Amino acid sequence: MPAGHRFARCARQGVALAEAGGESWIRAGDPADQHQLLLTACARAGFTPRVRHHAVDWYAVAALVAHGFGIALVPRLAPVPEPYPLVRVPLRGEPLPVRRFVAAVRRGTEEQPPIARAMAALCAAAGDREVQGV
């Protein structure tokens, strides 16, 4: 959210996605997955987002949001430039948008140092989220 947005003061407790039904939206990230995530999450929350702008690059998304052109769903791992007057406001309640990452390696290669390091880094980035091994 832009720092002056009415939801910005909710940065600690978060907002329910349904509360943002009347907002203008910026379609952020790769349209193949991020736009579908936005549409699905908003439909589950009971509204269709009014998408006013589109940007693939997260820095461009941040600039559009900072200048008040709309709000966007931004993954926690996406960079947000320091100088922009933005506030990350977490979503709370149901429904919450969910993304899944799948990493597959050939059987017997998971112990090779580069692969083991990559898998460890992915698990560390996932933090306390669900991580499944096969």
Short mmCIF file of N, CA and C in Angstrom, two decimals:
data_model
loop_
_atom_site.label_atom_id
_atom_site.label_comp_id
_atom_site.label_asym_id
_atom_site.label_seq_id
_atom_site.Cartn_x
_atom_site.Cartn_y
_atom_site.Cartn_z
N MET A 1 0.85 -1.17 0.00
CA MET A 1 0.00 0.00 0.00
C MET A 1 0.90 1.24 0.00
N PRO A 2 0.39 2.33 -0.59
CA PRO A 2 1.12 3.58 -0.40
C PRO A 2 1.05 3.96 1.08
N ALA A 3 2.07 4.62 1.56
CA ALA A 3 2.14 4.95 2.99
C ALA A 3 0.92 5.71 3.48
N GLY A 4 0.26 6.50 2.66
CA GLY A 4 -0.91 7.26 3.09
C GLY A 4 -2.23 6.55 2.92
N HIS A 5 -2.23 5.32 2.46
CA HIS A 5 -3.46 4.56 2.23
C HIS A 5 -4.15 4.24 3.55
N ARG A 6 -5.46 4.14 3.52
CA ARG A 6 -6.22 3.85 4.75
C ARG A 6 -5.85 2.51 5.36
N PHE A 7 -5.38 1.55 4.56
CA PHE A 7 -4.97 0.25 5.11
C PHE A 7 -3.57 0.28 5.70
N ALA A 8 -2.79 1.31 5.42
CA ALA A 8 -1.40 1.36 5.90
C ALA A 8 -1.32 1.32 7.41
N ARG A 9 -2.31 1.87 8.07
CA ARG A 9 -2.27 1.85 9.55
C ARG A 9 -2.58 0.46 10.11
N CYS A 10 -2.97 -0.48 9.24
CA CYS A 10 -3.28 -1.85 9.65
C CYS A 10 -2.10 -2.78 9.45
N ALA A 11 -0.91 -2.23 9.30
CA ALA A 11 0.26 -3.04 8.95
C ALA A 11 0.58 -4.10 9.99
N ARG A 12 0.20 -3.90 11.23
CA ARG A 12 0.48 -4.90 12.26
C ARG A 12 -0.54 -6.02 12.27
N GLN A 13 -1.81 -5.67 12.26
CA GLN A 13 -2.85 -6.70 12.36
C GLN A 13 -3.30 -7.22 11.01
N GLY A 14 -3.00 -6.53 9.93
CA GLY A 14 -3.38 -6.96 8.59
C GLY A 14 -4.82 -6.62 8.26
N VAL A 15 -5.20 -6.91 7.04
CA VAL A 15 -6.57 -6.67 6.58
C VAL A 15 -7.08 -7.93 5.88
N ALA A 16 -8.38 -8.09 5.89
CA ALA A 16 -9.00 -9.18 5.15
C ALA A 16 -9.07 -8.77 3.68
N LEU A 17 -8.84 -9.70 2.79
CA LEU A 17 -8.86 -9.40 1.37
C LEU A 17 -10.21 -8.83 0.95
N ALA A 18 -11.29 -9.29 1.53
CA ALA A 18 -12.63 -8.80 1.18
C ALA A 18 -12.77 -7.30 1.42
N GLU A 19 -12.00 -6.75 2.37
CA GLU A 19 -12.06 -5.32 2.66
C GLU A 19 -11.52 -4.48 1.50
N ALA A 20 -10.75 -5.09 0.62
CA ALA A 20 -10.13 -4.36 -0.49
C ALA A 20 -10.93 -4.47 -1.79
N GLY A 21 -12.15 -4.91 -1.69
CA GLY A 21 -12.97 -5.12 -2.88
C GLY A 21 -13.20 -3.88 -3.72
N GLY A 22 -13.25 -2.72 -3.12
CA GLY A 22 -13.51 -1.49 -3.85
C GLY A 22 -12.26 -0.79 -4.36
N GLU A 23 -11.11 -1.36 -4.15
CA GLU A 23 -9.84 -0.73 -4.52
C GLU A 23 -9.52 -0.92 -6.00
N SER A 24 -8.69 -0.04 -6.54
CA SER A 24 -8.09 -0.24 -7.85
C SER A 24 -6.87 -1.12 -7.65
N TRP A 25 -6.67 -2.06 -8.57
CA TRP A 25 -5.60 -3.04 -8.43
C TRP A 25 -4.57 -2.90 -9.54
N ILE A 26 -3.36 -3.32 -9.21
CA ILE A 26 -2.28 -3.41 -10.18
C ILE A 26 -1.96 -4.89 -10.33
N ARG A 27 -2.08 -5.39 -11.55
CA ARG A 27 -1.71 -6.78 -11.78
C ARG A 27 -0.20 -6.84 -11.73
N ALA A 28 0.32 -7.59 -10.78
CA ALA A 28 1.75 -7.59 -10.51
C ALA A 28 2.39 -8.92 -10.86
N GLY A 29 3.61 -8.86 -11.33
CA GLY A 29 4.37 -10.08 -11.57
C GLY A 29 3.98 -10.77 -12.86
N ASP A 30 4.39 -12.01 -12.98
CA ASP A 30 4.16 -12.82 -14.17
C ASP A 30 2.67 -13.06 -14.36
N PRO A 31 2.10 -12.63 -15.48
CA PRO A 31 0.67 -12.80 -15.70
C PRO A 31 0.23 -14.26 -15.72
N ALA A 32 1.16 -15.18 -16.03
CA ALA A 32 0.80 -16.59 -16.10
C ALA A 32 0.39 -17.15 -14.75
N ASP A 33 0.98 -16.65 -13.67
CA ASP A 33 0.58 -17.19 -12.36
C ASP A 33 0.07 -16.11 -11.42
N GLN A 34 0.70 -14.95 -11.36
CA GLN A 34 0.29 -13.93 -10.40
C GLN A 34 -1.10 -13.38 -10.69
N HIS A 35 -1.43 -13.17 -11.95
CA HIS A 35 -2.75 -12.64 -12.27
C HIS A 35 -3.83 -13.66 -11.91
N GLN A 36 -3.56 -14.93 -12.21
CA GLN A 36 -4.52 -15.98 -11.85
C GLN A 36 -4.68 -16.07 -10.34
N LEU A 37 -3.59 -15.93 -9.61
CA LEU A 37 -3.65 -15.94 -8.15
C LEU A 37 -4.53 -14.79 -7.65
N LEU A 38 -4.34 -13.60 -8.21
CA LEU A 38 -5.14 -12.44 -7.82
C LEU A 38 -6.62 -12.69 -8.11
N LEU A 39 -6.93 -13.15 -9.31
CA LEU A 39 -8.33 -13.38 -9.68
C LEU A 39 -8.98 -14.44 -8.79
N THR A 40 -8.28 -15.52 -8.55
CA THR A 40 -8.83 -16.60 -7.73
C THR A 40 -9.02 -16.17 -6.29
N ALA A 41 -8.02 -15.51 -5.72
CA ALA A 41 -8.11 -15.06 -4.32
C ALA A 41 -9.26 -14.07 -4.14
N CYS A 42 -9.38 -13.12 -5.06
CA CYS A 42 -10.44 -12.12 -4.95
C CYS A 42 -11.81 -12.76 -5.15
N ALA A 43 -11.92 -13.71 -6.08
CA ALA A 43 -13.20 -14.40 -6.28
C ALA A 43 -13.61 -15.14 -5.01
N ARG A 44 -12.65 -15.78 -4.37
CA ARG A 44 -12.95 -16.48 -3.11
C ARG A 44 -13.34 -15.50 -2.01
N ALA A 45 -12.85 -14.26 -2.10
CA ALA A 45 -13.20 -13.23 -1.12
C ALA A 45 -14.51 -12.53 -1.48
N GLY A 46 -15.07 -12.86 -2.65
CA GLY A 46 -16.38 -12.33 -3.00
C GLY A 46 -16.41 -11.13 -3.94
N PHE A 47 -15.33 -10.86 -4.65
CA PHE A 47 -15.34 -9.73 -5.57
C PHE A 47 -14.41 -9.98 -6.75
N THR A 48 -14.57 -9.20 -7.78
CA THR A 48 -13.68 -9.22 -8.94
C THR A 48 -12.83 -7.96 -8.87
N PRO A 49 -11.51 -8.10 -8.88
CA PRO A 49 -10.66 -6.91 -8.75
C PRO A 49 -10.76 -6.00 -9.97
N ARG A 50 -10.80 -4.70 -9.74
CA ARG A 50 -10.76 -3.72 -10.83
C ARG A 50 -9.29 -3.46 -11.16
N VAL A 51 -8.77 -4.21 -12.12
CA VAL A 51 -7.36 -4.09 -12.48
C VAL A 51 -7.21 -2.88 -13.40
N ARG A 52 -6.43 -1.90 -12.95
CA ARG A 52 -6.23 -0.65 -13.70
C ARG A 52 -4.88 -0.58 -14.40
N HIS A 53 -3.89 -1.28 -13.86
CA HIS A 53 -2.55 -1.23 -14.43
C HIS A 53 -1.92 -2.61 -14.35
N HIS A 54 -0.90 -2.82 -15.20
CA HIS A 54 -0.19 -4.10 -15.25
C HIS A 54 1.31 -3.82 -15.25
N ALA A 55 2.04 -4.57 -14.46
CA ALA A 55 3.51 -4.47 -14.47
C ALA A 55 4.09 -5.82 -14.08
N VAL A 56 5.14 -6.22 -14.75
CA VAL A 56 5.78 -7.49 -14.46
C VAL A 56 6.91 -7.30 -13.45
N ASP A 57 7.70 -6.27 -13.60
CA ASP A 57 8.84 -6.00 -12.74
C ASP A 57 8.35 -5.49 -11.38
N TRP A 58 8.85 -6.10 -10.30
CA TRP A 58 8.38 -5.72 -8.96
C TRP A 58 8.72 -4.26 -8.63
N TYR A 59 9.81 -3.72 -9.18
CA TYR A 59 10.14 -2.32 -8.93
C TYR A 59 9.13 -1.40 -9.62
N ALA A 60 8.66 -1.79 -10.80
CA ALA A 60 7.64 -1.01 -11.49
C ALA A 60 6.32 -1.08 -10.72
N VAL A 61 5.99 -2.25 -10.20
CA VAL A 61 4.79 -2.41 -9.38
C VAL A 61 4.88 -1.49 -8.16
N ALA A 62 6.03 -1.50 -7.49
CA ALA A 62 6.22 -0.65 -6.31
C ALA A 62 6.06 0.82 -6.65
N ALA A 63 6.57 1.25 -7.79
CA ALA A 63 6.44 2.65 -8.20
C ALA A 63 4.98 3.01 -8.44
N LEU A 64 4.23 2.13 -9.11
CA LEU A 64 2.81 2.39 -9.35
C LEU A 64 2.03 2.48 -8.04
N VAL A 65 2.31 1.57 -7.13
CA VAL A 65 1.62 1.59 -5.83
C VAL A 65 2.00 2.84 -5.05
N ALA A 66 3.29 3.16 -5.00
CA ALA A 66 3.75 4.32 -4.25
C ALA A 66 3.13 5.62 -4.73
N HIS A 67 2.82 5.68 -6.03
CA HIS A 67 2.23 6.89 -6.59
C HIS A 67 0.71 6.86 -6.60
N GLY A 68 0.12 5.87 -5.92
CA GLY A 68 -1.32 5.86 -5.72
C GLY A 68 -2.16 5.35 -6.88
N PHE A 69 -1.56 4.60 -7.80
CA PHE A 69 -2.32 4.09 -8.94
C PHE A 69 -3.13 2.84 -8.61
N GLY A 70 -2.91 2.27 -7.45
CA GLY A 70 -3.65 1.08 -7.03
C GLY A 70 -2.87 0.32 -5.99
N ILE A 71 -3.42 -0.82 -5.60
CA ILE A 71 -2.75 -1.70 -4.65
C ILE A 71 -2.42 -3.00 -5.37
N ALA A 72 -1.56 -3.81 -4.77
CA ALA A 72 -1.13 -5.05 -5.42
C ALA A 72 -0.87 -6.12 -4.39
N LEU A 73 -1.09 -7.37 -4.81
CA LEU A 73 -0.63 -8.51 -4.02
C LEU A 73 0.82 -8.73 -4.37
N VAL A 74 1.68 -8.70 -3.38
CA VAL A 74 3.12 -8.84 -3.61
C VAL A 74 3.63 -9.96 -2.71
N PRO A 75 4.27 -10.98 -3.27
CA PRO A 75 4.80 -12.05 -2.43
C PRO A 75 5.84 -11.52 -1.44
N ARG A 76 5.95 -12.19 -0.32
CA ARG A 76 6.92 -11.76 0.70
C ARG A 76 8.34 -11.76 0.19
N LEU A 77 8.66 -12.61 -0.78
CA LEU A 77 10.02 -12.68 -1.30
C LEU A 77 10.31 -11.65 -2.38
N ALA A 78 9.29 -10.94 -2.85
CA ALA A 78 9.50 -9.92 -3.89
C ALA A 78 10.16 -8.70 -3.27
N PRO A 79 11.13 -8.10 -3.98
CA PRO A 79 11.81 -6.92 -3.45
C PRO A 79 10.90 -5.69 -3.48
N VAL A 80 11.04 -4.86 -2.47
CA VAL A 80 10.35 -3.58 -2.42
C VAL A 80 11.42 -2.51 -2.20
N PRO A 81 11.58 -1.59 -3.16
CA PRO A 81 12.64 -0.58 -3.05
C PRO A 81 12.51 0.27 -1.79
N GLU A 82 13.62 0.49 -1.14
CA GLU A 82 13.66 1.28 0.10
C GLU A 82 13.10 2.69 -0.02
N PRO A 83 13.46 3.45 -1.06
CA PRO A 83 13.06 4.85 -1.03
C PRO A 83 11.56 5.09 -1.26
N TYR A 84 10.83 4.10 -1.75
CA TYR A 84 9.40 4.31 -2.01
C TYR A 84 8.61 4.33 -0.71
N PRO A 85 7.66 5.26 -0.60
CA PRO A 85 6.82 5.33 0.61
C PRO A 85 5.72 4.27 0.57
N LEU A 86 6.12 3.04 0.89
CA LEU A 86 5.21 1.89 0.86
C LEU A 86 5.11 1.23 2.21
N VAL A 87 4.00 0.55 2.42
CA VAL A 87 3.80 -0.24 3.62
C VAL A 87 3.29 -1.61 3.19
N ARG A 88 3.99 -2.66 3.64
CA ARG A 88 3.48 -4.02 3.40
C ARG A 88 2.42 -4.31 4.45
N VAL A 89 1.24 -4.65 3.98
CA VAL A 89 0.13 -4.95 4.88
C VAL A 89 -0.24 -6.42 4.67
N PRO A 90 -0.04 -7.25 5.68
CA PRO A 90 -0.34 -8.67 5.50
C PRO A 90 -1.85 -8.92 5.41
N LEU A 91 -2.20 -9.97 4.68
CA LEU A 91 -3.60 -10.38 4.64
C LEU A 91 -3.87 -11.27 5.84
N ARG A 92 -5.08 -11.17 6.35
CA ARG A 92 -5.47 -12.02 7.48
C ARG A 92 -6.82 -12.65 7.15
N GLY A 93 -7.18 -13.64 7.92
CA GLY A 93 -8.47 -14.29 7.73
C GLY A 93 -8.46 -15.20 6.52
N GLU A 94 -9.64 -15.57 6.11
CA GLU A 94 -9.81 -16.44 4.95
C GLU A 94 -10.56 -15.68 3.87
N PRO A 95 -10.27 -15.90 2.64
CA PRO A 95 -9.24 -16.79 2.10
C PRO A 95 -7.91 -16.07 2.00
N LEU A 96 -6.84 -16.82 2.12
CA LEU A 96 -5.50 -16.29 1.92
C LEU A 96 -4.94 -16.87 0.62
N PRO A 97 -4.38 -16.03 -0.22
CA PRO A 97 -3.76 -16.54 -1.45
C PRO A 97 -2.58 -17.44 -1.10
N VAL A 98 -2.41 -18.50 -1.85
CA VAL A 98 -1.34 -19.45 -1.60
C VAL A 98 -0.62 -19.74 -2.90
N ARG A 99 0.70 -19.75 -2.83
CA ARG A 99 1.53 -20.17 -3.96
C ARG A 99 2.30 -21.40 -3.54
N ARG A 100 2.51 -22.28 -4.47
CA ARG A 100 3.28 -23.48 -4.19
C ARG A 100 4.51 -23.51 -5.10
N PHE A 101 5.63 -23.88 -4.50
CA PHE A 101 6.86 -24.07 -5.26
C PHE A 101 7.18 -25.56 -5.22
N VAL A 102 7.54 -26.10 -6.34
CA VAL A 102 7.90 -27.50 -6.43
C VAL A 102 9.32 -27.58 -6.98
N ALA A 103 10.16 -28.31 -6.27
CA ALA A 103 11.52 -28.55 -6.74
C ALA A 103 11.68 -30.07 -6.89
N ALA A 104 12.12 -30.50 -8.04
CA ALA A 104 12.30 -31.93 -8.29
C ALA A 104 13.75 -32.18 -8.69
N VAL A 105 14.29 -33.25 -8.14
CA VAL A 105 15.64 -33.65 -8.51
C VAL A 105 15.61 -35.14 -8.89
N ARG A 106 16.53 -35.53 -9.71
CA ARG A 106 16.61 -36.92 -10.13
C ARG A 106 16.98 -37.78 -8.91
N ARG A 107 16.33 -38.92 -8.80
CA ARG A 107 16.59 -39.84 -7.68
C ARG A 107 18.09 -40.14 -7.59
N GLY A 108 18.61 -40.06 -6.39
CA GLY A 108 20.02 -40.35 -6.16
C GLY A 108 20.93 -39.14 -6.25
N THR A 109 20.38 -37.97 -6.66
CA THR A 109 21.24 -36.79 -6.80
C THR A 109 21.05 -35.79 -5.66
N GLU A 110 20.10 -36.05 -4.78
CA GLU A 110 19.78 -35.06 -3.73
C GLU A 110 20.93 -34.80 -2.75
N GLU A 111 21.90 -35.71 -2.68
CA GLU A 111 23.04 -35.52 -1.77
C GLU A 111 24.22 -34.83 -2.43
N GLN A 112 24.17 -34.60 -3.73
CA GLN A 112 25.27 -33.89 -4.39
C GLN A 112 25.32 -32.47 -3.83
N PRO A 113 26.51 -31.97 -3.47
CA PRO A 113 26.62 -30.69 -2.77
C PRO A 113 25.85 -29.52 -3.39
N PRO A 114 25.93 -29.26 -4.69
CA PRO A 114 25.18 -28.11 -5.23
C PRO A 114 23.66 -28.28 -5.07
N ILE A 115 23.20 -29.50 -5.29
CA ILE A 115 21.76 -29.75 -5.17
C ILE A 115 21.33 -29.67 -3.71
N ALA A 116 22.11 -30.26 -2.82
CA ALA A 116 21.78 -30.22 -1.39
C ALA A 116 21.75 -28.78 -0.89
N ARG A 117 22.71 -27.95 -1.34
CA ARG A 117 22.72 -26.55 -0.92
C ARG A 117 21.50 -25.80 -1.45
N ALA A 118 21.15 -26.06 -2.71
CA ALA A 118 19.98 -25.40 -3.29
C ALA A 118 18.71 -25.79 -2.56
N MET A 119 18.56 -27.06 -2.26
CA MET A 119 17.36 -27.52 -1.55
C MET A 119 17.32 -26.95 -0.13
N ALA A 120 18.47 -26.87 0.52
CA ALA A 120 18.52 -26.29 1.87
C ALA A 120 18.14 -24.82 1.82
N ALA A 121 18.59 -24.10 0.79
CA ALA A 121 18.24 -22.68 0.66
C ALA A 121 16.74 -22.51 0.43
N LEU A 122 16.15 -23.37 -0.39
CA LEU A 122 14.69 -23.30 -0.60
C LEU A 122 13.93 -23.57 0.70
N CYS A 123 14.36 -24.57 1.44
CA CYS A 123 13.70 -24.87 2.71
C CYS A 123 13.86 -23.74 3.72
N ALA A 124 15.03 -23.12 3.74
CA ALA A 124 15.26 -21.99 4.65
C ALA A 124 14.36 -20.81 4.26
N ALA A 125 14.21 -20.55 2.95
CA ALA A 125 13.35 -19.46 2.50
C ALA A 125 11.90 -19.72 2.85
N ALA A 126 11.51 -20.99 2.86
CA ALA A 126 10.13 -21.34 3.20
C ALA A 126 9.86 -21.11 4.68
N GLY A 127 10.91 -21.10 5.50
CA GLY A 127 10.76 -20.83 6.92
C GLY A 127 9.83 -21.83 7.59
N ASP A 128 8.82 -21.29 8.28
CA ASP A 128 7.92 -22.15 9.04
C ASP A 128 6.76 -22.67 8.20
N ARG A 129 6.79 -22.38 6.91
CA ARG A 129 5.74 -22.89 6.05
C ARG A 129 5.94 -24.37 5.81
N GLU A 130 4.92 -25.02 5.32
CA GLU A 130 4.97 -26.47 5.11
C GLU A 130 6.00 -26.83 4.05
N VAL A 131 6.89 -27.76 4.41
CA VAL A 131 7.88 -28.27 3.48
C VAL A 131 7.73 -29.78 3.48
N GLN A 132 7.56 -30.36 2.30
CA GLN A 132 7.39 -31.80 2.20
C GLN A 132 8.53 -32.38 1.40
N GLY A 133 9.01 -33.52 1.84
CA GLY A 133 10.03 -34.25 1.11
C GLY A 133 9.44 -35.56 0.63
N VAL A 134 9.95 -36.05 -0.46
CA VAL A 134 9.44 -37.32 -1.00
C VAL A 134 10.46 -38.39 -0.78
#
